Coordinates of C-alpha atoms in Angstrom, one line a residue:
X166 CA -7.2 -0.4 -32.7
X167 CA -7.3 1.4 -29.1
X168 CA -7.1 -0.4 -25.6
X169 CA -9.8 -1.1 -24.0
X170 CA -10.3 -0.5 -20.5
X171 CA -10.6 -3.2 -18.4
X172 CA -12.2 -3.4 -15.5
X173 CA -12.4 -5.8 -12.2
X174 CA -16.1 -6.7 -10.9
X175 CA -15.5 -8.6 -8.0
X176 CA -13.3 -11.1 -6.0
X177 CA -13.5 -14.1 -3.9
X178 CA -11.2 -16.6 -2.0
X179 CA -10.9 -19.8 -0.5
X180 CA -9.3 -19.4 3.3
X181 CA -5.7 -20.2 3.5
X182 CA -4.8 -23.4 4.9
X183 CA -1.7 -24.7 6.7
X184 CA 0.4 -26.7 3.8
X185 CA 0.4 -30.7 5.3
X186 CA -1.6 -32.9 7.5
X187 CA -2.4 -30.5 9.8
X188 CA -3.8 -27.8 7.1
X189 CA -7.3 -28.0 6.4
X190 CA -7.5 -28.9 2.9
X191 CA -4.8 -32.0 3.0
X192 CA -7.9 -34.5 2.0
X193 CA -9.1 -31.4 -0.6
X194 CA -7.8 -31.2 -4.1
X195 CA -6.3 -28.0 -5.6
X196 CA -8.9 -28.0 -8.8
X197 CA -11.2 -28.6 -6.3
X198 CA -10.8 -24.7 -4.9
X199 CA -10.4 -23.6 -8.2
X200 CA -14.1 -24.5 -8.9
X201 CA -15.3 -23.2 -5.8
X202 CA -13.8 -19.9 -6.0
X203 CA -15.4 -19.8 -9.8
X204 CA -18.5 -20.7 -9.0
X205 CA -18.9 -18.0 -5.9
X206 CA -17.8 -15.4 -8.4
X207 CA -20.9 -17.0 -10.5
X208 CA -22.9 -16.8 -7.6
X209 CA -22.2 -13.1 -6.3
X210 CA -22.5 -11.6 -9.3
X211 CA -25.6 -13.2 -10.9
X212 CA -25.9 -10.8 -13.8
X213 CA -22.6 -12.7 -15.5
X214 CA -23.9 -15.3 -16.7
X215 CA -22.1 -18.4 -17.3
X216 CA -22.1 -18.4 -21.2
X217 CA -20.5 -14.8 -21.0
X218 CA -17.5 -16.3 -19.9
X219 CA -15.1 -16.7 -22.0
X220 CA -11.8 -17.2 -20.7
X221 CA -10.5 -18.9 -17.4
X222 CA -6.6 -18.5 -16.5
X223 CA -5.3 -19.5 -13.8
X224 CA -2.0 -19.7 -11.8
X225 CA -0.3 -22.3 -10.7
X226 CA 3.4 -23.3 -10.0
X227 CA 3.5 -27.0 -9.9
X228 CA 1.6 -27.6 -12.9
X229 CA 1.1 -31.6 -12.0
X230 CA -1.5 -33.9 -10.3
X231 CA -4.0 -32.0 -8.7
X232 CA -3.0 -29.0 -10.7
X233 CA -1.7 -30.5 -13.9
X234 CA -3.5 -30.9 -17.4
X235 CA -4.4 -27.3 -18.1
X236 CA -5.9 -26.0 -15.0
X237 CA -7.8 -23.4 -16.6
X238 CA -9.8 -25.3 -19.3
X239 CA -10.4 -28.6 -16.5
X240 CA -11.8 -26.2 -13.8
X241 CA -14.2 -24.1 -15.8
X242 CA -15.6 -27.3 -17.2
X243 CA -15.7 -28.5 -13.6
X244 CA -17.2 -25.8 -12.4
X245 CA -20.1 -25.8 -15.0
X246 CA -18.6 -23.3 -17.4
X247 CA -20.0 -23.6 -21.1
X248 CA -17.3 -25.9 -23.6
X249 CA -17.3 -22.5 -25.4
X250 CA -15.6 -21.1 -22.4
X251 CA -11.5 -21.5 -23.3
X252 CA -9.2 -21.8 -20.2
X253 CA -5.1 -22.0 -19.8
X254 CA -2.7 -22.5 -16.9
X255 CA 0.1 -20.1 -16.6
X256 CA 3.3 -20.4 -14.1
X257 CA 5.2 -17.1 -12.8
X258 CA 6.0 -19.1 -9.1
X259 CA 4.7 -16.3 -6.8
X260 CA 3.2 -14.0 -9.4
X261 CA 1.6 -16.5 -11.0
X262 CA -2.2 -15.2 -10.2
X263 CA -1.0 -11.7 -11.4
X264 CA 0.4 -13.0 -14.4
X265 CA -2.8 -15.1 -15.2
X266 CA -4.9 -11.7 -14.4
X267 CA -3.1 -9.5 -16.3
X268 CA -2.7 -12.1 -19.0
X269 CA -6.8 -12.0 -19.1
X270 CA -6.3 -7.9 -19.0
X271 CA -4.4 -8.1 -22.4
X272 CA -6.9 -10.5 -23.9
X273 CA -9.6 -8.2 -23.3
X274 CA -8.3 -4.9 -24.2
X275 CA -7.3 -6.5 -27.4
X276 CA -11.1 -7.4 -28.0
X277 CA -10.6 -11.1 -28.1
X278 CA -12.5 -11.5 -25.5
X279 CA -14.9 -9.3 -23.0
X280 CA -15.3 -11.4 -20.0
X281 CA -12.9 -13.2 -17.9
X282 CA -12.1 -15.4 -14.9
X283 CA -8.7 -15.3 -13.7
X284 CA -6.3 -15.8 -10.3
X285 CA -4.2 -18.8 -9.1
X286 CA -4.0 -21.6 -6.4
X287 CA -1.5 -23.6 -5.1
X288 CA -2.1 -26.4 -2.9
X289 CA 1.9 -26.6 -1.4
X290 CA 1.0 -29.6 1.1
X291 CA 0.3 -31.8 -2.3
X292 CA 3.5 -30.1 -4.2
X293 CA 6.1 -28.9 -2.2
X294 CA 8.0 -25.6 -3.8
X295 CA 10.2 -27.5 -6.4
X296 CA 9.7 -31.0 -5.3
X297 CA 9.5 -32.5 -8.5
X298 CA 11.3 -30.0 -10.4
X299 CA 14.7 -31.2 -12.1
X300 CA 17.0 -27.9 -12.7
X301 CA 19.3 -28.0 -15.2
X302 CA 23.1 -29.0 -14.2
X303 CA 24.4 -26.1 -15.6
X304 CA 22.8 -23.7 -13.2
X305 CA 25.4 -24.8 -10.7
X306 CA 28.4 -26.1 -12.9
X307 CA 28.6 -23.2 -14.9
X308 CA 27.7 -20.6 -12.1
X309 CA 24.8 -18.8 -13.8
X310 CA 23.1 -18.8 -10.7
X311 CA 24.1 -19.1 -6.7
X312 CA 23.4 -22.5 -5.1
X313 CA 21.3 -20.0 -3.0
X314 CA 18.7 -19.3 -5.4
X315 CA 16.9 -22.5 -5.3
X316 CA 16.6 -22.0 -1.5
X317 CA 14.4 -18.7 -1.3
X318 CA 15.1 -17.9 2.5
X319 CA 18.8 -17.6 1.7
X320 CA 17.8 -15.1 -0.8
X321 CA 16.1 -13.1 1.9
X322 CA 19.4 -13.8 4.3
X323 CA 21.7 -12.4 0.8
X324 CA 19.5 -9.4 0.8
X325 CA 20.3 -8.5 4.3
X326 CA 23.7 -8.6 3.3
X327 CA 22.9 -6.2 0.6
X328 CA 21.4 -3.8 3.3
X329 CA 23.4 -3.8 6.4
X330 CA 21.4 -1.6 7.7
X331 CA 18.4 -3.7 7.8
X332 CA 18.4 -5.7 11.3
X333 CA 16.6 -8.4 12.6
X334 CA 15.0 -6.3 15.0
X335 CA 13.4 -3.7 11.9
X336 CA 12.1 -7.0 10.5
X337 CA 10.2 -8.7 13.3
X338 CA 9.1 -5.4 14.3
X339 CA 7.1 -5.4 10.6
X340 CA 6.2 -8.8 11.2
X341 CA 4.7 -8.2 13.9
X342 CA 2.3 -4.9 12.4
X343 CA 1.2 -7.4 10.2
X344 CA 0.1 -10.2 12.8
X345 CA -1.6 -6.4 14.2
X346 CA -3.2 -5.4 11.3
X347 CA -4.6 -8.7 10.2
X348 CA -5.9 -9.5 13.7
X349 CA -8.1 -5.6 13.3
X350 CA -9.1 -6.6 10.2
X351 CA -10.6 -10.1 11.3
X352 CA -12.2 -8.3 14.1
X353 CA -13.8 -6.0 11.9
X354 CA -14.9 -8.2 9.6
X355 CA -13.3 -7.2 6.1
X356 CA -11.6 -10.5 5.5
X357 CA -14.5 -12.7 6.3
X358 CA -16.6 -11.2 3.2
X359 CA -13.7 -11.9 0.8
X360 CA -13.2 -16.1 1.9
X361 CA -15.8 -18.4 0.3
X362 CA -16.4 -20.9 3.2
X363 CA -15.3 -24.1 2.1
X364 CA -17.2 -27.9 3.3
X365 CA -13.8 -30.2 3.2
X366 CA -13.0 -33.3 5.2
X367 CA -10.6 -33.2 7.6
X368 CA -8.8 -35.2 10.3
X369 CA -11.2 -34.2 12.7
X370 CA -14.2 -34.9 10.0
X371 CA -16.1 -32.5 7.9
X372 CA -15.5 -29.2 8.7
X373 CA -16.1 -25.7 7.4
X374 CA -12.8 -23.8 5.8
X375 CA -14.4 -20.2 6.4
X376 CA -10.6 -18.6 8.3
X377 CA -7.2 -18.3 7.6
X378 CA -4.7 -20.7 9.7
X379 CA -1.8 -19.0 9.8
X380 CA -2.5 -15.7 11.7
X381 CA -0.9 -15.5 14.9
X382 CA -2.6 -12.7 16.6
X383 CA -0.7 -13.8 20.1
X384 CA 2.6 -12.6 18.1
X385 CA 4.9 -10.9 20.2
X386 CA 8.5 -9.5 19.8
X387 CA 10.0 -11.0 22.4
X388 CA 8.5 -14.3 20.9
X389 CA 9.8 -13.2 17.4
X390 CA 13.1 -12.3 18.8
X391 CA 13.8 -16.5 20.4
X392 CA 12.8 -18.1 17.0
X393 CA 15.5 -19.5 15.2
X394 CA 17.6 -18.6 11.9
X395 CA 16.9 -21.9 9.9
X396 CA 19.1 -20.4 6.4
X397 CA 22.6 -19.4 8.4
X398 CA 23.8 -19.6 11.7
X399 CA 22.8 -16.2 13.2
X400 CA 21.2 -15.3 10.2
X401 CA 18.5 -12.5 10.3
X402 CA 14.9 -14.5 9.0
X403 CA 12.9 -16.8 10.7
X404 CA 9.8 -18.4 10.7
X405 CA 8.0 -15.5 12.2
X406 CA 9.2 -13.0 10.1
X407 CA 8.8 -14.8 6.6
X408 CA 5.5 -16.1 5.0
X409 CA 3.9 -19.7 5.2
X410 CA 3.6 -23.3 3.3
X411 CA 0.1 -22.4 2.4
X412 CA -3.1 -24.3 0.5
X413 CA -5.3 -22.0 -1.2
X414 CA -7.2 -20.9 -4.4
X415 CA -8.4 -16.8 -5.3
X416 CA -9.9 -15.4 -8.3
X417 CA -11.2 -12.3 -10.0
X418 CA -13.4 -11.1 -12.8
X419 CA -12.3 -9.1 -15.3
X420 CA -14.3 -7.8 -18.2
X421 CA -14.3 -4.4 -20.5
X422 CA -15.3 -1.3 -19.0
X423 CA -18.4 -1.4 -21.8
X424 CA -19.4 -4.8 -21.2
X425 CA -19.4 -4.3 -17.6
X426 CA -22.4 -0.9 -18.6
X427 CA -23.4 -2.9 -21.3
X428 CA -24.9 -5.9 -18.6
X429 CA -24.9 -3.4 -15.6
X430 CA -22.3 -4.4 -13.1
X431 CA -20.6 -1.8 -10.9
X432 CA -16.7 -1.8 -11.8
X433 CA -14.2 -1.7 -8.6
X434 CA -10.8 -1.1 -10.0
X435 CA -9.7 -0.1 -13.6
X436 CA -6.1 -1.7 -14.9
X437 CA -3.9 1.0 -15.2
X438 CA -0.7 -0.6 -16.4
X439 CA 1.7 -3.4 -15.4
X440 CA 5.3 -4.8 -15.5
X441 CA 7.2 -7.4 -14.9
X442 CA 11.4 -7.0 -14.3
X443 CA 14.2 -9.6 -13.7
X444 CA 16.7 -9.1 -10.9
X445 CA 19.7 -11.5 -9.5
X446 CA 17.9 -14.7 -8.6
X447 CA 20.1 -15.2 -5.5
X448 CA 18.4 -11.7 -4.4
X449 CA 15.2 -12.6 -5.5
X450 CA 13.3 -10.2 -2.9
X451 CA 14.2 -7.1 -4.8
X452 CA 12.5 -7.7 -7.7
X453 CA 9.1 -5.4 -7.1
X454 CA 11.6 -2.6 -6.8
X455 CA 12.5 -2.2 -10.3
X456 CA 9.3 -3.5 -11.5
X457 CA 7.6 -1.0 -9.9
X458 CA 9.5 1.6 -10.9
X459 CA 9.1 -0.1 -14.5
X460 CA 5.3 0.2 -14.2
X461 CA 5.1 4.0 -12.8
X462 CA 7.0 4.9 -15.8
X463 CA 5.0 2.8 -17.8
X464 CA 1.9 5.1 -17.0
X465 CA 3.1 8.3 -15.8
X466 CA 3.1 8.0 -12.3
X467 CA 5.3 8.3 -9.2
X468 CA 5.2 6.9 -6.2
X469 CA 3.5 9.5 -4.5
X470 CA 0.4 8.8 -7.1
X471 CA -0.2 5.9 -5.3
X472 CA -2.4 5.6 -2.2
X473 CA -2.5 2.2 -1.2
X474 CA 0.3 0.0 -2.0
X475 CA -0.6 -3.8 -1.5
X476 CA 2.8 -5.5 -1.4
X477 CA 3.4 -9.6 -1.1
X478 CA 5.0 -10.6 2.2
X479 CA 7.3 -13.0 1.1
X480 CA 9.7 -12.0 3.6
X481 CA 10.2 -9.0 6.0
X482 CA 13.6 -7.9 4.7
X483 CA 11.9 -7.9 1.2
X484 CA 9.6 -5.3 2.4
X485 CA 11.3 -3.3 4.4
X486 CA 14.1 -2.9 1.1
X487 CA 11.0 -1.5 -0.4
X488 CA 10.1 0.7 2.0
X489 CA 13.7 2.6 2.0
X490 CA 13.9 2.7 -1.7
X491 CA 10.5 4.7 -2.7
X492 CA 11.0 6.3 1.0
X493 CA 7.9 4.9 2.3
X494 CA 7.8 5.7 6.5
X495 CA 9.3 3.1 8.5
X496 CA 7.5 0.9 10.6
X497 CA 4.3 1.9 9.4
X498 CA 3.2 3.7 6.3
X499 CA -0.5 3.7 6.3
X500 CA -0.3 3.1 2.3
X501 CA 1.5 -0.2 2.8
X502 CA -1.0 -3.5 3.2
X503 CA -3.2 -2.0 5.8
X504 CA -5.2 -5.1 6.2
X505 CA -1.8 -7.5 7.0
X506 CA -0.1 -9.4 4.1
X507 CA 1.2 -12.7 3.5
X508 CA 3.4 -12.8 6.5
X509 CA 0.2 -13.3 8.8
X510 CA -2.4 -14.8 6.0
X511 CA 0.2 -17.2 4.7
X512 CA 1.6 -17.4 0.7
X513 CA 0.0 -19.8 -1.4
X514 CA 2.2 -19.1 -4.0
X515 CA 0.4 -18.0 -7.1
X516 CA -3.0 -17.6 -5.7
X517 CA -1.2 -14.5 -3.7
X518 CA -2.0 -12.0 -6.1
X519 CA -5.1 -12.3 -6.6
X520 CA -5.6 -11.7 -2.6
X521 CA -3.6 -8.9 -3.0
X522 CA -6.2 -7.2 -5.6
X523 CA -9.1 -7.9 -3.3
X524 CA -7.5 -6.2 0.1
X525 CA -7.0 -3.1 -2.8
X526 CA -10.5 -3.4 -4.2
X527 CA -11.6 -3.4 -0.1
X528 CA -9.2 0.1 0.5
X529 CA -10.8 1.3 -2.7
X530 CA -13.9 1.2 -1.2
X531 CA -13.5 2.7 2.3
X532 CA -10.7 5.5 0.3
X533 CA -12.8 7.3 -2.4
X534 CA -10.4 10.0 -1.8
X535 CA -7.6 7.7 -3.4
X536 CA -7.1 7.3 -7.0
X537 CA -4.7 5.0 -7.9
X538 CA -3.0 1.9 -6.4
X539 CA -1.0 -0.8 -6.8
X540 CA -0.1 -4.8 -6.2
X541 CA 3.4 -5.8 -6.3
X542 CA 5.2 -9.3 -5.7
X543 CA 8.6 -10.7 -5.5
X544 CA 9.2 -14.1 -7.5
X545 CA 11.6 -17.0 -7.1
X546 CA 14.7 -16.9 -9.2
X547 CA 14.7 -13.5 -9.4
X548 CA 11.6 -11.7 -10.7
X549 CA 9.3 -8.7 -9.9
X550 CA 5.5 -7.9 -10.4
X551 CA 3.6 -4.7 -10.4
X552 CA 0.2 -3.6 -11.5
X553 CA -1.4 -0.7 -11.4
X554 CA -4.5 0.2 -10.9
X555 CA -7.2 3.0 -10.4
X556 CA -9.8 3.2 -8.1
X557 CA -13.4 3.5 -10.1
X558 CA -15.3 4.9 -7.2
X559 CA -12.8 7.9 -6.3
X560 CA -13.8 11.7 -5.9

């Protein structure tokens, strides 16, 4: 049998919270997001009904407590989801809400199913990155990884050394473009329509999550350039030039391209293709580099196919590698996350990538003239991840 294309109707998110007491969703639980992202999606898009649903993935890296016992079949119950409506948890640490959508992609193009929910949360105040986790001995005692890849801003600080010429300076000058960019995108309103507001109780009582924390809109460089190197002594990445501890949840709906005309919803993006690629763990933040140069070959494409490129934050240095190796203009290439990235909205971990699909569906919309696109994200212990994807409405 043939592919089938697969399509994306429509996404929604939670805001992103500041991870801890302080954040707003330290009294809210992680499923909890989960089922309010799924039931907006429900709610925007009235003509999927909930029995057409038939599969719910989602990611998430610490797959306990809150976010434990098969996070995709417990939320879509939750949620009001039909029992016929199957549901799995998948874990890729930062590209864990790509893998779970393009995990969904595969199952529909493969006809085993035609409708899908998928994304990923990660509530890092509950379950601290690795917390809980128990690596094996032999990681260390047998040297099959650096000590450094279990601490991912050393893996930022071991990519500068793989890039001299990559200073400080270059990096907090990108951090800062992206404090710019998402404080012009709040003020025009184009993040407000992708954040479902959420009622949770707080410190301060019940109040309404409806914003992201973690923007700093007052970000200067001469702030940037006093904050401290917390991985070496006169190291190169700070706090203000590397993503957040972040609570959050973010979701998609995927379905065939004939189901979607079959019911009559409007398609936003079509999936192109995708790859993932390992790299050294203890340079973790190289990792979209070869996986995007996996994917373009994958479906034909170079780099100057793509017109919108929405790339994780996880770290400055990360994307600024990027930038030199597919030659992308330096500070600024209108292609790269025009609407800010993870280093001003913060990095829930897995639910990152499906935030990244939404600011593309959102350049899709204002670009017509743009064709295809992509979403691309670094992952701990040395991964990459890349989709591609093609812009339904372009002319």
């Amino acid at each position: 049998m043939n592919a089938r294309d697969v399509v994306v109707i429509d996404g929604v998110r939670t805001a992103f919270g500041r991870a801890g007491e302080k954040g707003y969703f330290w009294h809210t639980r992680a499923d909890d997001m989960v089922v309010k992202v799924i039931r907006e999606l429900l709610r925007r898009n009235p003509k999927v009904l909930p029995e057409m649903v038939e599969e719910n993935v989602w990611g998430a890296t610490s797959q306990e407590g809150d976010q434990g016992l098969t996070l995709g079949r417990t939320s879509a119950l939750l949620a009001g989801l039909p029992a016929s409506c199957a549901g799995f948890s998948v874990d890729r640490m930062c590209a864990g809400g790509l893998t779970a959508i393009t995990t969904a992609a595969s199952e529909i193009a493969l006809g085993a199913c035609d409708i899908a929910i998928a994304g990923g949360v990660e509530h890092m105040g509950h379950h601290p990155l690795g917390a809980n986790a128990s690596p094996n001995p032999r990681f260390l005692t047998e040297r099959l990884v650096s000590e450094d890849a279990l601490v991912m801003g050393k893996t930022a600080e071991n990519l500068h050394d793989e890039y001299p010429e990559i200073t400080k300076e270059m990096c907090d000058q990108y951090s800062l473009l992206s404090q710019m960019k998402t404080a012009r995108a709040y003020q025009q309103g184009k993040i407000q329509k992708m954040i479902v507001p959420m009622t949770v109780y707080s410190k301060e009582g019940w109040i309404v999550a409806d914003r992201d924390q973690q923007p700093r809109p007052e970000t200067t460089m001469e702030g940037l350039a006093g904050l401290k190197t917390p991985f070496r002594i006169q190291g190169m990445v700070t706090p203000g030039n590397s993503s957040g501890l972040n609570d959050g949840a973010a979701g998609i709906i995927l379905m065939s391209a004939d189901k979607a005309a079959e019911i009559g919803v409007v398609p936003r993006l079509r999936l192109k293709g995708y790859a993932y690629s390992g790299v050294k763990p203890e340079i973790m933040g190289y990792g979209p580099v070869p996986a995007t140069r996996k994917a373009l070959k994958n479906t034909g494409l170079t780099i100057d196919d793509i017109g919108a490129i929405e790339l994780n934050e996880a770290f400055a240095v990360q994307c600024v590698v990027f930038m030199k190796e597919f030659g992308l203009k330096f500070p600024d290439d209108e292609r790269l996350n025009p609407l800010g990235g993870a280093i001003s909205f913060g990095h829930p971990l897995a639910s990152s990538g499906a935030r990244l699909v939404m600011h593309l569906m959102n350049t899709f919309s204002e670009r017509p003239d743009l064709r295809f696109g992509m979403t691309s994200l670094c992952v701990g212990l040395g991964q990459g991840a890349t989709a591609i994807w093609e812009n339904i409405g372009s002319k």
